PDB file of C-alpha atoms in Angstrom:
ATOM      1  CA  UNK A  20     -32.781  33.130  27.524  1.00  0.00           C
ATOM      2  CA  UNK A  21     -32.028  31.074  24.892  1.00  0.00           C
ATOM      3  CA  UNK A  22     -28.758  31.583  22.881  1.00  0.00           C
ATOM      4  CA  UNK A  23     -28.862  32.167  19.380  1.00  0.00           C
ATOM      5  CA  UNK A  24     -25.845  30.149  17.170  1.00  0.00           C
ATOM      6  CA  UNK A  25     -25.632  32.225  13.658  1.00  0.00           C
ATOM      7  CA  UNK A  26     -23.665  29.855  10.783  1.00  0.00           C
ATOM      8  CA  UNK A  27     -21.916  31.873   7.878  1.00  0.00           C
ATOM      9  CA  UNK A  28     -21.993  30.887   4.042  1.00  0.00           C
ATOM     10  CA  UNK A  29     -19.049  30.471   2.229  1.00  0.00           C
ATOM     11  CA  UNK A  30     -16.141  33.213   2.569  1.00  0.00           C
ATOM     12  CA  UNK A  31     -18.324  34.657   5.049  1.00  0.00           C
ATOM     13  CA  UNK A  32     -17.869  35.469   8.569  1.00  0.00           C
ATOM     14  CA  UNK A  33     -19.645  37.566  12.091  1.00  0.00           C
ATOM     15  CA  UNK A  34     -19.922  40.745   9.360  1.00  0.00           C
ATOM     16  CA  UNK A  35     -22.754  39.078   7.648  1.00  0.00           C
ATOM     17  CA  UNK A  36     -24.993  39.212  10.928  1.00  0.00           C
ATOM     18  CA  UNK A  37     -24.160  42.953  12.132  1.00  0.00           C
ATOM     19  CA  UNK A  38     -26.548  44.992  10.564  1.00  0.00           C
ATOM     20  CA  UNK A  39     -28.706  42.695  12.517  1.00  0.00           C
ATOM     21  CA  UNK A  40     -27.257  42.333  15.995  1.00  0.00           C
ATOM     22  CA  UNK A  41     -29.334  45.061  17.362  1.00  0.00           C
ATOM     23  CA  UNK A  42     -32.384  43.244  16.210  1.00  0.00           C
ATOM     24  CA  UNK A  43     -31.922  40.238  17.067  1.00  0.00           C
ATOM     25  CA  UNK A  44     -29.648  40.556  20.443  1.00  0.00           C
ATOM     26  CA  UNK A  45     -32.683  40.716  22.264  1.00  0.00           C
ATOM     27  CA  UNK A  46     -33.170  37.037  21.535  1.00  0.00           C
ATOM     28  CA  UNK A  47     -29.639  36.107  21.938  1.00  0.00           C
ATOM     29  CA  UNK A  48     -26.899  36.098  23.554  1.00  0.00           C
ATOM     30  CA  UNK A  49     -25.533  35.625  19.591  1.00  0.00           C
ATOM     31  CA  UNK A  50     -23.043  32.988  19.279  1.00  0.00           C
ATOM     32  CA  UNK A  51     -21.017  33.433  15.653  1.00  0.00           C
ATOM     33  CA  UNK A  52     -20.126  30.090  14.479  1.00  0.00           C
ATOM     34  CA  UNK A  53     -16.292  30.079  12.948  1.00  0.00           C
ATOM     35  CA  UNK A  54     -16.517  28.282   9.427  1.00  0.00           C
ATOM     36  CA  UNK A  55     -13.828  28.747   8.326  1.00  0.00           C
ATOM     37  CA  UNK A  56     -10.525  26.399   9.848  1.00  0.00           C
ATOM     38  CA  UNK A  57     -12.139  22.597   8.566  1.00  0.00           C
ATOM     39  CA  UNK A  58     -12.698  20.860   5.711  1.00  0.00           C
ATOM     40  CA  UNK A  59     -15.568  18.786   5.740  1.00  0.00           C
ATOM     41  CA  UNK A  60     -19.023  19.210   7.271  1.00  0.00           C
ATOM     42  CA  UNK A  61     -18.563  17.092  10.161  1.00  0.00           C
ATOM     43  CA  UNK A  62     -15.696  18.655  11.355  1.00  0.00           C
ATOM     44  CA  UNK A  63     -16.881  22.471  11.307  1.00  0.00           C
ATOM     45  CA  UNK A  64     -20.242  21.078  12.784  1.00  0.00           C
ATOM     46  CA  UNK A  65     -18.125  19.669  15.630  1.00  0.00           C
ATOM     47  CA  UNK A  66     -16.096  22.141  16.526  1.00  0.00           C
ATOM     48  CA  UNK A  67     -19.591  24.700  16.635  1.00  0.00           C
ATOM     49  CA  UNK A  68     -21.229  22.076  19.371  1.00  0.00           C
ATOM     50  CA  UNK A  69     -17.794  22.207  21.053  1.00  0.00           C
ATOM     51  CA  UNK A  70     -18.274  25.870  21.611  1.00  0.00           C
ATOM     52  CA  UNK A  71     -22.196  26.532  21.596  1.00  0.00           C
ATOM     53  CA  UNK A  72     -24.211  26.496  24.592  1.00  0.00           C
ATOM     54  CA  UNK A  73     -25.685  23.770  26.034  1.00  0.00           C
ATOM     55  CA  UNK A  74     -29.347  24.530  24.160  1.00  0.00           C
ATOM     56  CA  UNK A  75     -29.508  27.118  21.375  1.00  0.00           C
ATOM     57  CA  UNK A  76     -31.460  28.362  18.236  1.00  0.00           C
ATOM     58  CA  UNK A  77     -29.793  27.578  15.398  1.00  0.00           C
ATOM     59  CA  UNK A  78     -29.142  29.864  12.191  1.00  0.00           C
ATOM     60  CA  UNK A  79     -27.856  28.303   9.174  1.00  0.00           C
ATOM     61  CA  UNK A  80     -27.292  30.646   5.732  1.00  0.00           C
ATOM     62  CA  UNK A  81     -26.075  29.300   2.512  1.00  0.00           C
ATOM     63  CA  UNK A  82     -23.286  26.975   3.340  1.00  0.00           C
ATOM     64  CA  UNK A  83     -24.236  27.199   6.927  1.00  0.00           C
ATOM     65  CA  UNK A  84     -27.706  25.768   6.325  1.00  0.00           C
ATOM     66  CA  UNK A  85     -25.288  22.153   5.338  1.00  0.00           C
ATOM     67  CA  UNK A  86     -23.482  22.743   8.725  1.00  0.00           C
ATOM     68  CA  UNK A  87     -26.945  23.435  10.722  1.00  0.00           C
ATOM     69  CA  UNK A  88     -28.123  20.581   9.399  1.00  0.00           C
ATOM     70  CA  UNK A  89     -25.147  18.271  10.520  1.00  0.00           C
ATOM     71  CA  UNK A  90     -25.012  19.925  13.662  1.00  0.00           C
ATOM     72  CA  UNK A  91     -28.711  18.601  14.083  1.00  0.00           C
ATOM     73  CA  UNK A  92     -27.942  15.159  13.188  1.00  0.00           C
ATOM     74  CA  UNK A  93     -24.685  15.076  15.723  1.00  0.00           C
ATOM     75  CA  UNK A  94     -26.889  16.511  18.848  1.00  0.00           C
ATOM     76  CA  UNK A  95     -30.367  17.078  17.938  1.00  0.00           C
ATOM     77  CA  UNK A  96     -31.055  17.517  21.775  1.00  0.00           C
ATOM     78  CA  UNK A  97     -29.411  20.959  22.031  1.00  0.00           C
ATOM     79  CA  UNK A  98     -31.070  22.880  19.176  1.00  0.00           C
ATOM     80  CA  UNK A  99     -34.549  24.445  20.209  1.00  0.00           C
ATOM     81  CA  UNK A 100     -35.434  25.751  17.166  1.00  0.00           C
ATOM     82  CA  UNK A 101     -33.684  25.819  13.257  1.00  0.00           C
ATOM     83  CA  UNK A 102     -33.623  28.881  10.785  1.00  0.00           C
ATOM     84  CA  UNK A 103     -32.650  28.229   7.248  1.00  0.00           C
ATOM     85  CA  UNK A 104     -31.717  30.654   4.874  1.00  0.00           C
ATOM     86  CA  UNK A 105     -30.450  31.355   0.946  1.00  0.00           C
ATOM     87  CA  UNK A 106     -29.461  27.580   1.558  1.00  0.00           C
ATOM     88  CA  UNK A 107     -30.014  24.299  -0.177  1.00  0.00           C
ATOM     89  CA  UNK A 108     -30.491  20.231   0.854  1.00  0.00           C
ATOM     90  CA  UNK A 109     -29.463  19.762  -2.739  1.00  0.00           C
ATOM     91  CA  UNK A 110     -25.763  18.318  -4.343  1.00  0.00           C
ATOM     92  CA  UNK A 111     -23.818  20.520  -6.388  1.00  0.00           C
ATOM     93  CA  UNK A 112     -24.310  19.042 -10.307  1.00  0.00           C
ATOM     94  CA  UNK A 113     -21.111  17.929 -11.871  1.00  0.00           C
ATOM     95  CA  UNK A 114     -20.440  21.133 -13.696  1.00  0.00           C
ATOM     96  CA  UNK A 115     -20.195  22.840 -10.431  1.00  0.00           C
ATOM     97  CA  UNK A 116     -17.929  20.636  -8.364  1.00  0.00           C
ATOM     98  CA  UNK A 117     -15.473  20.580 -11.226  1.00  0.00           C
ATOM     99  CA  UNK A 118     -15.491  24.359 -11.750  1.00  0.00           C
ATOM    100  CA  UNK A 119     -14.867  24.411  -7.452  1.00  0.00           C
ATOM    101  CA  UNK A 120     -12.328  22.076  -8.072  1.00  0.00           C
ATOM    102  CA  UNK A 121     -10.821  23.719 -11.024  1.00  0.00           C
ATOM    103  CA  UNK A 122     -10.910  27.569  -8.786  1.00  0.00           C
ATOM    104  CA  UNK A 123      -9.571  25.678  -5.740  1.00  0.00           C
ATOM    105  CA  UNK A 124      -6.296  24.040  -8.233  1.00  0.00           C
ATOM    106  CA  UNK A 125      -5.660  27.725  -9.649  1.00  0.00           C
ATOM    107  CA  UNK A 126      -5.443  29.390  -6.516  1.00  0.00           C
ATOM    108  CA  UNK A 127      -3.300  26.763  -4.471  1.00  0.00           C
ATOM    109  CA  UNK A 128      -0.844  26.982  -7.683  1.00  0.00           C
ATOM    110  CA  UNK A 129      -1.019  30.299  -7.353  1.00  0.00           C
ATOM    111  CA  UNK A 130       1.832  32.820  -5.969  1.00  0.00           C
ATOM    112  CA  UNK A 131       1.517  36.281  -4.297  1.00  0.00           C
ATOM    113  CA  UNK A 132      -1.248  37.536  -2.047  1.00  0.00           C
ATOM    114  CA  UNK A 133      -4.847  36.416  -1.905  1.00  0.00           C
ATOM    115  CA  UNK A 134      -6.897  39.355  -3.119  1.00  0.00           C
ATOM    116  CA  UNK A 135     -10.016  38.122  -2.012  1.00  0.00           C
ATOM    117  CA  UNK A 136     -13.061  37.464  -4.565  1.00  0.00           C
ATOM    118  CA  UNK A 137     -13.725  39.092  -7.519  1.00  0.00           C
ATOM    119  CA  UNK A 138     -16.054  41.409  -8.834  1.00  0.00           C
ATOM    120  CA  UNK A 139     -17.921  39.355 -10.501  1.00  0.00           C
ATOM    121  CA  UNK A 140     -18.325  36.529  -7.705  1.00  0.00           C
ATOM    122  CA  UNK A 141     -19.503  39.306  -5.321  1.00  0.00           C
ATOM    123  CA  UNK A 142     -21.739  40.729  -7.868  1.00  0.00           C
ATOM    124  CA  UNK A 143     -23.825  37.487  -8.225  1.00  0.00           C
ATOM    125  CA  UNK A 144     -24.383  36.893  -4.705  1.00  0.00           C
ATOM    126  CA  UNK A 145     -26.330  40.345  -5.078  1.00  0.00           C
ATOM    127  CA  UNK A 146     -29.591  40.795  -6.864  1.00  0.00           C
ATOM    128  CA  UNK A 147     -29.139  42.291  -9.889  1.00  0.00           C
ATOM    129  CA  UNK A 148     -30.445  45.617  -8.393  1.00  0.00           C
ATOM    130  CA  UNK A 149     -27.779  45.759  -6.201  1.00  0.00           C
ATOM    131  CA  UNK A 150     -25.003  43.515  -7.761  1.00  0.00           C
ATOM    132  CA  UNK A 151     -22.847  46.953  -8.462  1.00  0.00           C
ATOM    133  CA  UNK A 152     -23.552  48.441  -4.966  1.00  0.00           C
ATOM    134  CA  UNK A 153     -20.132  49.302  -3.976  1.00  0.00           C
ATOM    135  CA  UNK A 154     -21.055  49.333  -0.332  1.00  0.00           C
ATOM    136  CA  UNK A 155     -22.091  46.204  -0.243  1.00  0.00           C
ATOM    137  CA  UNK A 156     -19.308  44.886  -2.643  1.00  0.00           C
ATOM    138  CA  UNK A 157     -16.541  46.066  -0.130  1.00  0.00           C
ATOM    139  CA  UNK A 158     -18.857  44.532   3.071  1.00  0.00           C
ATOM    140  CA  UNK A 159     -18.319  41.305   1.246  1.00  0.00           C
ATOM    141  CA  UNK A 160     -14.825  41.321  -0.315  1.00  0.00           C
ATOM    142  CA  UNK A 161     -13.693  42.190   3.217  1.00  0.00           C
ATOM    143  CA  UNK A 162     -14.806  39.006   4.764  1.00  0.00           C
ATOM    144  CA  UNK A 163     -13.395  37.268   2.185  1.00  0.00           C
ATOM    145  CA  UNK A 164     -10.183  38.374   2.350  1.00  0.00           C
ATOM    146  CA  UNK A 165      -9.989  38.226   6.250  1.00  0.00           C
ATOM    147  CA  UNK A 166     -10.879  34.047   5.207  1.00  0.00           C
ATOM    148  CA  UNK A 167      -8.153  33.596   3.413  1.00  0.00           C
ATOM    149  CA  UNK A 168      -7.370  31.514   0.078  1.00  0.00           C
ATOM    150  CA  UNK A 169      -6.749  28.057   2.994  1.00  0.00           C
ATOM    151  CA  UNK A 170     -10.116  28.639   3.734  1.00  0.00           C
ATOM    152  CA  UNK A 171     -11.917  29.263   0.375  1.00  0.00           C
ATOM    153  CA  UNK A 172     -10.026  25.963  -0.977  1.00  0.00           C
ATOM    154  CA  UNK A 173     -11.302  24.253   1.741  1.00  0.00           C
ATOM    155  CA  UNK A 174     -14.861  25.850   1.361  1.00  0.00           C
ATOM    156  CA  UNK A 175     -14.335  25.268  -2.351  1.00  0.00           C
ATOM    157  CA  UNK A 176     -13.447  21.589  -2.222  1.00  0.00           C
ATOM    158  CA  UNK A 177     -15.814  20.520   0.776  1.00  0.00           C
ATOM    159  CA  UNK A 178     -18.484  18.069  -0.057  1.00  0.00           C
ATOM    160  CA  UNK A 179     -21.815  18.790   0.510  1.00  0.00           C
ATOM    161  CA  UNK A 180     -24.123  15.626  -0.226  1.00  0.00           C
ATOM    162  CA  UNK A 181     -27.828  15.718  -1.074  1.00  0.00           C
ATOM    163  CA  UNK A 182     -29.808  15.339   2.423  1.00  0.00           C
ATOM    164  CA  UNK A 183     -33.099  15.636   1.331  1.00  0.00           C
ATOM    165  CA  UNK A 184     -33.741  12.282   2.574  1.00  0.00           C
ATOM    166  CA  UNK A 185     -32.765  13.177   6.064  1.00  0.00           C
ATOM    167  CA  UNK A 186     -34.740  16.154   6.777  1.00  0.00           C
ATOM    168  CA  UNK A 187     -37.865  13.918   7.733  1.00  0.00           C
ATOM    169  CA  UNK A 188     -35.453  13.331  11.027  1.00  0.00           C
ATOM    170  CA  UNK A 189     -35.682  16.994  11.882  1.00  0.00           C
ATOM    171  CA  UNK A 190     -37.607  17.207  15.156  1.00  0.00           C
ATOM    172  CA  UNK A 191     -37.445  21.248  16.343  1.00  0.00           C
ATOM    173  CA  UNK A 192     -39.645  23.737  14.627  1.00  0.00           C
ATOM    174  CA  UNK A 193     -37.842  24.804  11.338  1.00  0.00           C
ATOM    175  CA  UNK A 194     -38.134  28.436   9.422  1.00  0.00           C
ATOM    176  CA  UNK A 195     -36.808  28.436   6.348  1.00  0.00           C
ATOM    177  CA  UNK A 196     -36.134  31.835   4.192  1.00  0.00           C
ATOM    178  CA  UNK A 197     -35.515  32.419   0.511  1.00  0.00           C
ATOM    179  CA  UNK A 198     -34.502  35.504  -1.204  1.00  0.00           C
ATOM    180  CA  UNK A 199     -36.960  36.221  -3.925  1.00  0.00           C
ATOM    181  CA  UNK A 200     -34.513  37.468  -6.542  1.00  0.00           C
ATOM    182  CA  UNK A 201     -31.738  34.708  -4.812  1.00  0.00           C
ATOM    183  CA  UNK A 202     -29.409  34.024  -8.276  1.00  0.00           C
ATOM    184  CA  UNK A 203     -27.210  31.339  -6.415  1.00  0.00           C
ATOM    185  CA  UNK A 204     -29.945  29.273  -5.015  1.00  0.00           C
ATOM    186  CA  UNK A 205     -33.856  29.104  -6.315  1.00  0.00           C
ATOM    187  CA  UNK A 206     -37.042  29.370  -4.645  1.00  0.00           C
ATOM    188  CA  UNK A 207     -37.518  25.525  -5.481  1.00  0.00           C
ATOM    189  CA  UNK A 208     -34.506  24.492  -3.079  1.00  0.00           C
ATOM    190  CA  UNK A 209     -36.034  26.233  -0.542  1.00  0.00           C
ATOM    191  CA  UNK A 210     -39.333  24.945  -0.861  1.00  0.00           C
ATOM    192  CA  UNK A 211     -38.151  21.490  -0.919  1.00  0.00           C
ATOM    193  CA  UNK A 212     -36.892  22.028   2.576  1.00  0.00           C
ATOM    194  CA  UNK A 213     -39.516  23.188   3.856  1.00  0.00           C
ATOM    195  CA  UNK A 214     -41.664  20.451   2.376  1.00  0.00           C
ATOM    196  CA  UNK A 215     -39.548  18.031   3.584  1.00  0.00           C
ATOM    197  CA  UNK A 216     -38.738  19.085   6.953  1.00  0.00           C
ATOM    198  CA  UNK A 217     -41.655  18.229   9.498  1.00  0.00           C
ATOM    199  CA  UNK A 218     -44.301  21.449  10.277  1.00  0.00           C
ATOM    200  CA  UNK A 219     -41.348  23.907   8.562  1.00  0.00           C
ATOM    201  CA  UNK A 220     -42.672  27.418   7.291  1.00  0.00           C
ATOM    202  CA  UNK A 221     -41.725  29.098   4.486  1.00  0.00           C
ATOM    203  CA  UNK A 222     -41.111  32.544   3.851  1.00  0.00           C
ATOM    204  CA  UNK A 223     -39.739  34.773   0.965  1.00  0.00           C
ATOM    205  CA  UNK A 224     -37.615  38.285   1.710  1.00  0.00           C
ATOM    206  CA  UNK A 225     -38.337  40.338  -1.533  1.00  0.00           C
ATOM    207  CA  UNK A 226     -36.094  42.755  -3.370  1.00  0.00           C
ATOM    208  CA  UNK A 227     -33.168  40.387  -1.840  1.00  0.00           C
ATOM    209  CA  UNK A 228     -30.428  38.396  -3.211  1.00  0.00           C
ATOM    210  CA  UNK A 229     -28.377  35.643  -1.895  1.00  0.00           C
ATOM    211  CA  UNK A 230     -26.813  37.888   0.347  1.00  0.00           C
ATOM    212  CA  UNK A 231     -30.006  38.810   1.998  1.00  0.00           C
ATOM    213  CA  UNK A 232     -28.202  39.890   5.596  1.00  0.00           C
ATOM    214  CA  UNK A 233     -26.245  42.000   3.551  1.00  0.00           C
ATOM    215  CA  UNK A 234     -28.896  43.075   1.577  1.00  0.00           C
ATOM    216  CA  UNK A 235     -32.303  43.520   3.555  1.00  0.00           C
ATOM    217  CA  UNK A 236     -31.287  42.956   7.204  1.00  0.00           C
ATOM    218  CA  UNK A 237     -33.986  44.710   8.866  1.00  0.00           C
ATOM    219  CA  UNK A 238     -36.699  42.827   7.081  1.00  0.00           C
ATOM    220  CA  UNK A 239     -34.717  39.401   7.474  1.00  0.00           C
ATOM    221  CA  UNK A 240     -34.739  40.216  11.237  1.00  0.00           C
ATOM    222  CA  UNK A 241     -38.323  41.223  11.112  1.00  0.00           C
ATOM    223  CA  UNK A 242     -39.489  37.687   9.436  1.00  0.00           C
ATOM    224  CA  UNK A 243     -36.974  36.025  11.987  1.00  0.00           C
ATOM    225  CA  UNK A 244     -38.202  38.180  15.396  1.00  0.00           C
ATOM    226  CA  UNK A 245     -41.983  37.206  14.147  1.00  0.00           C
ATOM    227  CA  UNK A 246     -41.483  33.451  14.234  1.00  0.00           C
ATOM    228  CA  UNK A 247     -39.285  33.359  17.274  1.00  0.00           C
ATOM    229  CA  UNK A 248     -42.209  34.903  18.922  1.00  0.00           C
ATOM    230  CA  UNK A 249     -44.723  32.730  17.518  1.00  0.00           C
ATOM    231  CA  UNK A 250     -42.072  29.392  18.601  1.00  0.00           C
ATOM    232  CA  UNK A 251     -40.993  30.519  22.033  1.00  0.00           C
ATOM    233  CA  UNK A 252     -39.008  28.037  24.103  1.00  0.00           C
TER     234      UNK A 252
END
């Protein structure tokens, strides 16, 4: 059996992917891919190959999707098959790296204990539906404050370059997933991967935001169980 290599998003680690283990263990083993001790894209892609299997499937969300996409360009031999999701080919605009930049020179100024993100950062990686859920609010300041404020700086300051240009190079069947009411990332960035990537499929988890693992695991799992089944290795 093929393993399956899941990649986190920013602040995020193996929590995002349990209320889906059951589901998807079945087409594992599950490998969780640590994010969160480099700096640059290269490096945390590296240090994933270092400790994947020799073949895998590989899951990329959000910030992940940047790493799964290096990790393809380092050794596109060992990954079977690609899974996309909430994620982007696309450079942050100027507006957005300085604000980054800005959060990232506050907190390393700052004294005291890390308290993890706010309200109001965990709020808009939920749909608006759900952006006061207080379950899923603690699921996800939890993670963040087992990163640490190293690790969000790092995440924070990282760069992640515009790629579209590459994706033509990606060889393995690709799935990529939105979430339809996704306020961090549009429908259009999705839909320019799978445009651009070579016989990808698109497909959109409603009633989702950008924390769609979080959110609507067992119909993420469902969309991701159907096309492993359609693209068996």
């Amino acid at each position: 059996m093929v393993a399956m290599v899941l990649l986190p998003g920013v602040m995020c680690d193996a929590g995002l992917w349990q209320a889906m283990t059951e589901d998807l263990a079945p087409y594992g083993p599950l490998v969780y891919g640590d994010l969160s001790q480099d700096a640059s894209l290269a490096e945390m892609a590296a240090r994933v190959l270092a400790q994947a299997p020799a073949r895998f499937t590989l899951v990329g969300f959000s910030m992940g999707g940047y790493v799964a996409r290096e990790m393809i360009r380092q050794a596109p031999e060992r990954v079977e098959r690609l899974i996309l999701i909430a994620t982007s080919s696309q450079q942050d605009s100027e507006q957005t790296q300085a604000f980054k930049a800005a959060t990232a020179r506050t907190l390393l100024a700052a004294s005291g204990t890390f308290r993890g993100l706010g309200h109001k950062a965990i709020a808009l990686s939920l749909s608006d539906q759900r952006a006061d859920d207080q379950r899923l609010q603690q699921q996800i300041h939890a993670m963040s404050v087992r990163a640490g404020k190293e690790t969000y700086c790092r995440q924070l300051l990282m760069a992640r370059p515009d790629d579209s240009g590459l994706l033509a190079q990606i060889a393995c069947p690709t799935l990529v997933i939105a979430a339809a009411d996704d306020r961090m990332r549009t429908l259009r960035e999705s839909q320019i991967l799978a445009d651009n990537i070579p016989g990808a499929t698109l497909q959109v988890i409603e009633n989702a935001g950008h924390m769609v693992p979080l959110e609507q695991p067992k119909a993420l799992a469902a969309v991701i169980i159907r096309w492993l089944q359609s693209h068996e290795v």
